[in-house]
Structure formats: C-alpha cells, structure tokens
Amino acid sequence: MCLSVLWLGAAFPSVADAAPPAEVKVSVRTDVVANTVDKLVYGHFFEHIYHSANNGLWGDVVWNRSFEQDRENAMGSPGWTTRGEIISYDGAEPQSRLLGGFEFRDLDYTVEVRKTAGEGGVRVLFRGSAALTLGAESNSVHVLEVLPLRGRGQGGGDSRPVALAEPVQGAFAPDKWHKVRVRVEDQRVEAWLDGKRIFDVQPTNGGPSRIRSAGWIGVGVAGAKAQFRNFLVKGLDGTVFWNRPLAANVPGTIVERWSVTGGKARVVDTPGEALNDARCLELSGTGRTISGSRILI
C-alpha cells in the first residue's frame, strides 16, 4: 500500500521567530474504511486538449514553456496575427481561431469585424461549433449554422454544415468596420449586424440542428481576409466573461504567459540558436551589470 500525506496550511516561522515549530503527530488508521469507490466507476477517459486540464488535473505552473504560442502566430495558426487589440487573418484557406471560454453557455457576444479582401464570408463562432457567417455565397447572404467537427478523433462523418435557419439576403461591405452581436439563451440564438436583428431562431430539441449546450467562442473566415477587434462576451446578467483577444495581452508581453521587466526580449527562431527546441527568448539587459549580454531561455 502506498500512503501519501499532503500538508496544507503548514506554519512556517519567520526569520525573526527563532522558536522551533510545535511537534505534530499524525495517526493513520489503515484498518478503517471511510468510503468506497463505486463498482461502476472505471475506465474514465480525459483527453488533454486546448489546455483543458491546466490548473486542475495538470498542475504545471510554467505555461507556454517552449514559447510556441506568441502574439504574432498564436497556437501555431498560419495567417493569423495580432497587433495590439486587432486580430487579423491574411491566409488563403478557410480558417477558424479559437479564443477560449470552453465552458461558455448563455452569453451575449459582440465584436467588430472588417473584411479586407475576398468575396467569401466572415464568421463569429460560439458554443463550440455554431457559427454566424456574414457575406457567405459570394457575399450575397448571411447564414446561421452548425459547423462539422473535424478535430482529431472525430472519425470522419458528415462534413456538411447544418443550417439553423434560412439564409438572409445581405452583403458585407469591404474595408468597413461592422458591429456583430450574437445572443444565446439555451437553444435560442439571436444575431444582429450593425444594430439590425437578422436572426432569431430556436432549433427543435433533439434534432440535427440542436446546438451544443456549452463551448468555446472564436472567429473565422471562409474565402476572405478579415480583421477583428473590440471583443466583449458577457453573461445574460451582464457579467463580463471575455473582453480581449488574448488572455496574456498585457504590457510587456513577448509571448503568451511571459513578460519582461527592466530589459528587452525577442523571440529567436533562427536554426541552431535554441538549445533544445525550435525557438527561444533572447533577453537583453539595460543595466550596467549585464549590459550587452545575451541570455537564451
């Protein structure tokens, strides 16, 4: 039998307190059964994707240890860049960018969108797989649908989107910032474009058009290039869930979860520079003691 004792809230004396800590004795009764595990609890499966276990089952306190998630190419998605509070996509293929909030349920989601090129659609994603696509079908209609899940382990299946409502005629003017709003309450979805409501639907329970009960938010494109800014996701009671494109978008941020104070830093991805990975951070001090030195971490 392996016995582990975890101490929580242990008393640590200060430097000024020279008195030794009180002696503590712990008695463990291995012959007494406090609780039993139900016989039906077996083989539970938990797949660690999208940081789902962080700060929980996985207690790693060093996030983004290999610096692969950065503000210019977050999550390794080609074509996506972040400048200040604006997220841009300049790639050629249809792409989606997950922003977080994997447990979001009922919400009120607003974002400003500008299409910079192409005749395709611009997407606002919610509840994990539902999407409002503006300017779809050669920039002629707006559609509300559930997108197929093509992630790892999906095993193929139907790859066609499922419409939540009939398309609405309308275009998406290029090089103009549009305000998009999506409100979700249970299975009811309402959507507005520049203050005008274009959808108000409630899929039937249990049907193929039923949306997931919870899931992440995001943005995407389908045959276009676009920019996104001024994200705001609130609960229906007004509680702010999300109000910026990246959780680590703070002053001094070099890559996600890392910041620098009192010096300069840059990402180095030249072959041969990093000792044990494809990239590293180069830190340059500004003080007299380390001026001109290079520290690679």
Coordinates of C-alpha atoms in Angstrom, one line a residue:
M1 CA 0.0 0.0 0.0
C2 CA 1.2 3.5 -0.9
L3 CA 0.3 6.2 1.5
S4 CA 0.6 9.9 0.7
V5 CA 0.0 12.7 3.3
L6 CA -0.4 16.2 1.9
W7 CA 0.2 19.1 4.2
L8 CA -1.9 22.2 3.6
G9 CA -1.6 25.4 5.5
A10 CA 1.6 24.4 7.3
A11 CA 3.1 27.0 9.7
F12 CA 6.4 28.4 8.6
P13 CA 8.2 30.6 11.2
S14 CA 9.6 33.9 10.1
V15 CA 13.3 34.7 10.2
A16 CA 12.7 36.8 13.4
D17 CA 10.9 34.0 15.1
A18 CA 13.6 31.7 16.4
A19 CA 11.2 29.4 18.3
P20 CA 11.0 25.9 16.8
P21 CA 7.7 24.8 15.4
A22 CA 5.4 22.7 17.6
E23 CA 5.7 18.9 17.2
V24 CA 2.9 17.5 15.1
K25 CA 1.8 13.8 15.3
V26 CA -0.4 12.2 12.7
S27 CA -2.2 8.8 13.2
V28 CA -3.4 7.0 10.1
R29 CA -5.9 4.1 10.6
T30 CA -5.4 1.9 7.6
D31 CA -7.8 -0.7 9.0
V32 CA -10.8 1.8 8.8
V33 CA -12.6 2.2 5.5
A34 CA -14.1 5.7 5.3
N35 CA -15.5 5.5 1.7
T36 CA -15.6 3.0 -1.1
V37 CA -15.3 3.5 -4.9
D38 CA -18.5 2.6 -6.7
K39 CA -18.0 -0.5 -8.9
L40 CA -19.4 1.3 -11.9
V41 CA -16.6 3.9 -11.8
Y42 CA -14.0 2.6 -14.1
G43 CA -12.1 3.5 -17.3
H44 CA -12.8 7.2 -17.3
F45 CA -11.3 9.0 -20.2
F46 CA -9.9 12.5 -20.2
E47 CA -8.2 13.9 -23.3
H48 CA -5.9 16.8 -22.6
I49 CA -6.6 19.3 -25.5
Y50 CA -6.8 23.1 -25.6
H51 CA -5.4 23.4 -22.0
S52 CA -8.5 21.7 -20.6
A53 CA -6.6 20.3 -17.6
N54 CA -4.5 23.3 -16.8
N55 CA -4.6 24.4 -13.2
G56 CA -6.6 21.2 -12.5
L57 CA -5.5 17.7 -13.1
W58 CA -2.3 19.0 -14.6
G59 CA -0.6 21.3 -12.1
D60 CA 2.1 22.6 -14.3
V61 CA 2.8 26.2 -13.3
V62 CA 5.1 27.0 -16.2
W63 CA 2.8 27.8 -19.1
N64 CA 4.0 28.0 -22.7
R65 CA 7.3 26.6 -21.7
S66 CA 8.6 26.3 -25.3
F67 CA 7.3 29.8 -26.4
E68 CA 5.4 28.4 -29.4
Q69 CA 2.3 30.4 -28.5
D70 CA 3.1 34.0 -29.4
R71 CA 1.2 37.2 -30.2
E72 CA 2.1 37.0 -33.9
N73 CA 1.3 33.4 -34.5
A74 CA -0.8 32.2 -31.6
M75 CA -1.4 28.4 -31.3
G76 CA 0.7 28.0 -34.5
S77 CA -2.1 29.1 -36.9
P78 CA -0.7 30.2 -40.2
G79 CA -2.0 33.5 -41.4
W80 CA -3.2 34.8 -38.0
T81 CA -1.5 37.8 -36.5
T82 CA -2.3 40.1 -33.5
R83 CA -1.4 43.7 -33.4
G84 CA -2.5 45.5 -30.3
E85 CA -6.2 44.7 -29.9
I86 CA -6.8 43.7 -33.5
I87 CA -6.7 40.1 -34.7
S88 CA -6.1 39.7 -38.5
Y89 CA -6.2 36.8 -40.9
D90 CA -4.3 37.1 -44.2
G91 CA -4.2 33.4 -45.2
A92 CA -5.5 31.7 -48.2
E93 CA -7.5 28.8 -46.7
P94 CA -10.7 28.9 -44.7
Q95 CA -9.6 29.1 -41.0
S96 CA -11.1 29.5 -37.6
R97 CA -9.4 30.8 -34.4
L98 CA -10.5 29.6 -31.0
L99 CA -10.4 32.4 -28.4
G100 CA -11.3 30.4 -25.3
G101 CA -14.2 30.0 -23.0
F102 CA -14.8 26.3 -23.5
E103 CA -17.5 26.3 -20.8
F104 CA -19.5 29.3 -22.1
R105 CA -23.2 28.6 -22.2
D106 CA -25.7 31.5 -22.3
L107 CA -24.0 34.7 -23.4
D108 CA -24.1 38.0 -25.3
Y109 CA -21.1 38.2 -27.7
T110 CA -20.2 41.4 -29.6
V111 CA -17.2 42.0 -31.9
E112 CA -16.3 44.5 -34.6
V113 CA -15.3 42.9 -38.0
R114 CA -13.8 44.3 -41.1
K115 CA -13.3 42.3 -44.3
T116 CA -10.1 43.4 -46.1
A117 CA -10.2 41.1 -49.2
G118 CA -12.1 38.4 -50.9
E119 CA -15.7 37.6 -51.7
G120 CA -16.2 35.0 -49.0
G121 CA -17.7 35.1 -45.6
V122 CA -16.5 36.2 -42.1
R123 CA -17.5 34.1 -39.1
V124 CA -18.4 34.6 -35.5
L125 CA -18.3 31.3 -33.7
F126 CA -19.9 30.3 -30.4
R127 CA -21.0 27.2 -28.4
G128 CA -18.1 25.2 -29.9
S129 CA -19.4 24.6 -33.4
A130 CA -22.2 27.1 -34.1
A131 CA -21.3 29.9 -36.5
L132 CA -22.8 33.2 -37.8
T133 CA -21.3 33.6 -41.3
L134 CA -21.7 37.1 -42.8
G135 CA -21.4 37.6 -46.5
A136 CA -21.4 34.0 -47.5
E137 CA -22.0 32.6 -51.0
S138 CA -20.0 35.3 -52.9
N139 CA -21.0 38.0 -50.4
S140 CA -24.8 37.6 -51.0
V141 CA -26.3 36.1 -47.9
H142 CA -25.8 35.7 -44.1
V143 CA -26.2 32.2 -42.7
L144 CA -26.5 30.7 -39.2
E145 CA -25.4 27.1 -39.0
V146 CA -23.6 24.4 -37.0
L147 CA -20.2 23.5 -38.5
P148 CA -18.9 19.9 -38.6
L149 CA -16.3 18.9 -36.1
R150 CA -13.2 17.9 -38.0
G151 CA -10.9 17.6 -34.9
R152 CA -8.7 14.7 -34.1
G153 CA -10.6 11.6 -33.2
Q154 CA -13.8 12.6 -34.9
G155 CA -13.6 9.6 -37.2
G156 CA -14.9 11.3 -40.4
G157 CA -18.7 11.5 -40.7
D158 CA -20.8 14.1 -42.4
S159 CA -18.8 17.2 -43.2
R160 CA -21.7 19.4 -44.3
P161 CA -22.8 22.3 -42.1
V162 CA -26.4 22.1 -40.7
A163 CA -28.5 25.2 -41.2
L164 CA -30.2 26.7 -38.1
A165 CA -32.3 29.0 -40.2
E166 CA -33.0 30.1 -43.8
P167 CA -30.3 32.4 -45.2
V168 CA -30.9 36.1 -45.0
Q169 CA -30.1 38.3 -48.0
G170 CA -27.3 40.7 -47.4
A171 CA -23.7 41.7 -48.2
F172 CA -20.7 42.6 -46.0
A173 CA -19.1 45.8 -47.2
P174 CA -15.3 45.6 -47.5
D175 CA -12.9 47.9 -45.7
K176 CA -15.6 48.9 -43.2
W177 CA -15.9 48.0 -39.5
H178 CA -19.2 46.3 -38.8
K179 CA -20.5 45.6 -35.3
V180 CA -21.7 42.0 -34.9
R181 CA -23.7 40.7 -31.9
V182 CA -24.8 37.2 -31.0
R183 CA -27.0 36.4 -28.1
V184 CA -27.5 32.8 -27.0
E185 CA -30.0 31.6 -24.3
D186 CA -30.4 27.8 -24.1
Q187 CA -31.3 26.9 -27.7
R188 CA -32.4 30.3 -28.8
V189 CA -30.0 32.3 -31.0
E190 CA -30.4 36.0 -31.9
A191 CA -27.9 37.8 -34.2
W192 CA -27.5 41.5 -35.1
L193 CA -25.5 43.2 -37.8
D194 CA -24.9 47.0 -37.2
G195 CA -27.8 47.1 -34.8
K196 CA -30.3 45.3 -37.1
R197 CA -31.5 41.9 -36.0
I198 CA -31.1 39.4 -38.8
F199 CA -31.7 36.1 -37.0
D200 CA -34.0 35.0 -34.1
V201 CA -34.3 31.2 -34.1
Q202 CA -34.7 28.3 -31.7
P203 CA -33.9 24.9 -33.1
T204 CA -36.1 22.0 -32.1
N205 CA -34.8 19.9 -29.2
G206 CA -33.0 16.7 -30.2
G207 CA -32.9 17.5 -33.9
P208 CA -29.8 17.7 -36.1
S209 CA -29.8 21.5 -35.8
R210 CA -29.6 21.5 -32.0
I211 CA -26.5 23.4 -30.9
R212 CA -24.2 22.3 -28.1
S213 CA -25.0 23.3 -24.6
A214 CA -21.6 24.9 -24.0
G215 CA -18.4 25.6 -25.8
W216 CA -15.7 28.0 -26.9
I217 CA -16.0 31.3 -28.8
G218 CA -14.0 32.3 -31.8
V219 CA -13.8 34.0 -35.1
G220 CA -13.1 32.7 -38.6
V221 CA -13.1 33.3 -42.3
A222 CA -14.2 31.3 -45.4
G223 CA -12.8 32.7 -48.6
A224 CA -11.8 36.1 -47.3
K225 CA -9.3 38.1 -45.3
A226 CA -10.5 40.0 -42.3
Q227 CA -9.8 41.8 -39.0
F228 CA -11.5 41.6 -35.6
R229 CA -11.4 43.9 -32.7
N230 CA -13.3 45.1 -29.6
F231 CA -14.3 41.6 -28.3
L232 CA -16.8 41.6 -25.5
V233 CA -18.5 38.4 -24.2
K234 CA -21.0 38.8 -21.3
G235 CA -23.4 36.6 -19.4
L236 CA -27.0 37.4 -19.7
D237 CA -26.8 39.1 -16.3
G238 CA -24.1 41.5 -17.6
T239 CA -21.1 39.7 -16.1
V240 CA -18.1 40.1 -18.3
F241 CA -16.6 36.8 -19.4
W242 CA -14.2 37.9 -22.1
N243 CA -13.1 41.4 -23.3
R244 CA -9.8 41.0 -25.1
P245 CA -8.4 38.8 -27.9
L246 CA -5.7 37.1 -25.8
A247 CA -5.6 36.3 -22.2
A248 CA -1.9 37.3 -22.0
N249 CA -2.3 40.6 -23.9
V250 CA -0.8 42.8 -21.3
P251 CA 2.0 45.4 -21.3
G252 CA 5.4 43.8 -21.7
T253 CA 4.1 40.6 -23.2
I254 CA 6.6 38.9 -25.5
V255 CA 4.8 35.5 -25.9
E256 CA 1.7 34.3 -24.2
R257 CA 2.2 33.9 -20.4
W258 CA 5.7 35.6 -20.5
S259 CA 6.5 39.2 -19.9
V260 CA 9.7 41.2 -19.4
T261 CA 10.6 44.0 -16.9
G262 CA 13.7 46.1 -16.9
G263 CA 15.1 45.0 -20.2
K264 CA 14.2 43.8 -23.7
A265 CA 13.3 40.5 -25.1
R266 CA 12.6 39.0 -28.5
V267 CA 11.7 35.6 -30.0
V268 CA 14.6 33.9 -31.7
D269 CA 13.8 31.1 -34.1
T270 CA 16.9 31.0 -36.2
P271 CA 18.0 27.4 -36.7
G272 CA 20.8 26.5 -34.2
E273 CA 20.1 29.3 -31.8
A274 CA 17.8 27.5 -29.4
L275 CA 19.5 24.7 -27.4
N276 CA 16.6 22.3 -27.1
D277 CA 13.7 23.5 -29.3
A278 CA 12.8 25.4 -32.4
R279 CA 12.7 28.8 -30.7
C280 CA 13.8 30.6 -27.6
L281 CA 13.7 34.1 -26.0
E282 CA 16.7 36.3 -26.1
L283 CA 16.9 38.7 -23.1
S284 CA 19.0 41.8 -23.2
G285 CA 19.6 43.7 -20.0
T286 CA 19.8 47.5 -19.9
G287 CA 21.7 47.9 -16.6
R288 CA 25.4 48.3 -16.2
T289 CA 25.9 44.9 -14.7
I290 CA 24.7 42.9 -17.7
S291 CA 24.7 45.4 -20.5
G292 CA 25.4 43.8 -23.8
S293 CA 24.9 40.2 -22.5
R294 CA 22.7 37.7 -24.2
I295 CA 20.7 35.2 -22.1
L296 CA 18.8 32.5 -24.0
I297 CA 16.0 30.7 -22.2

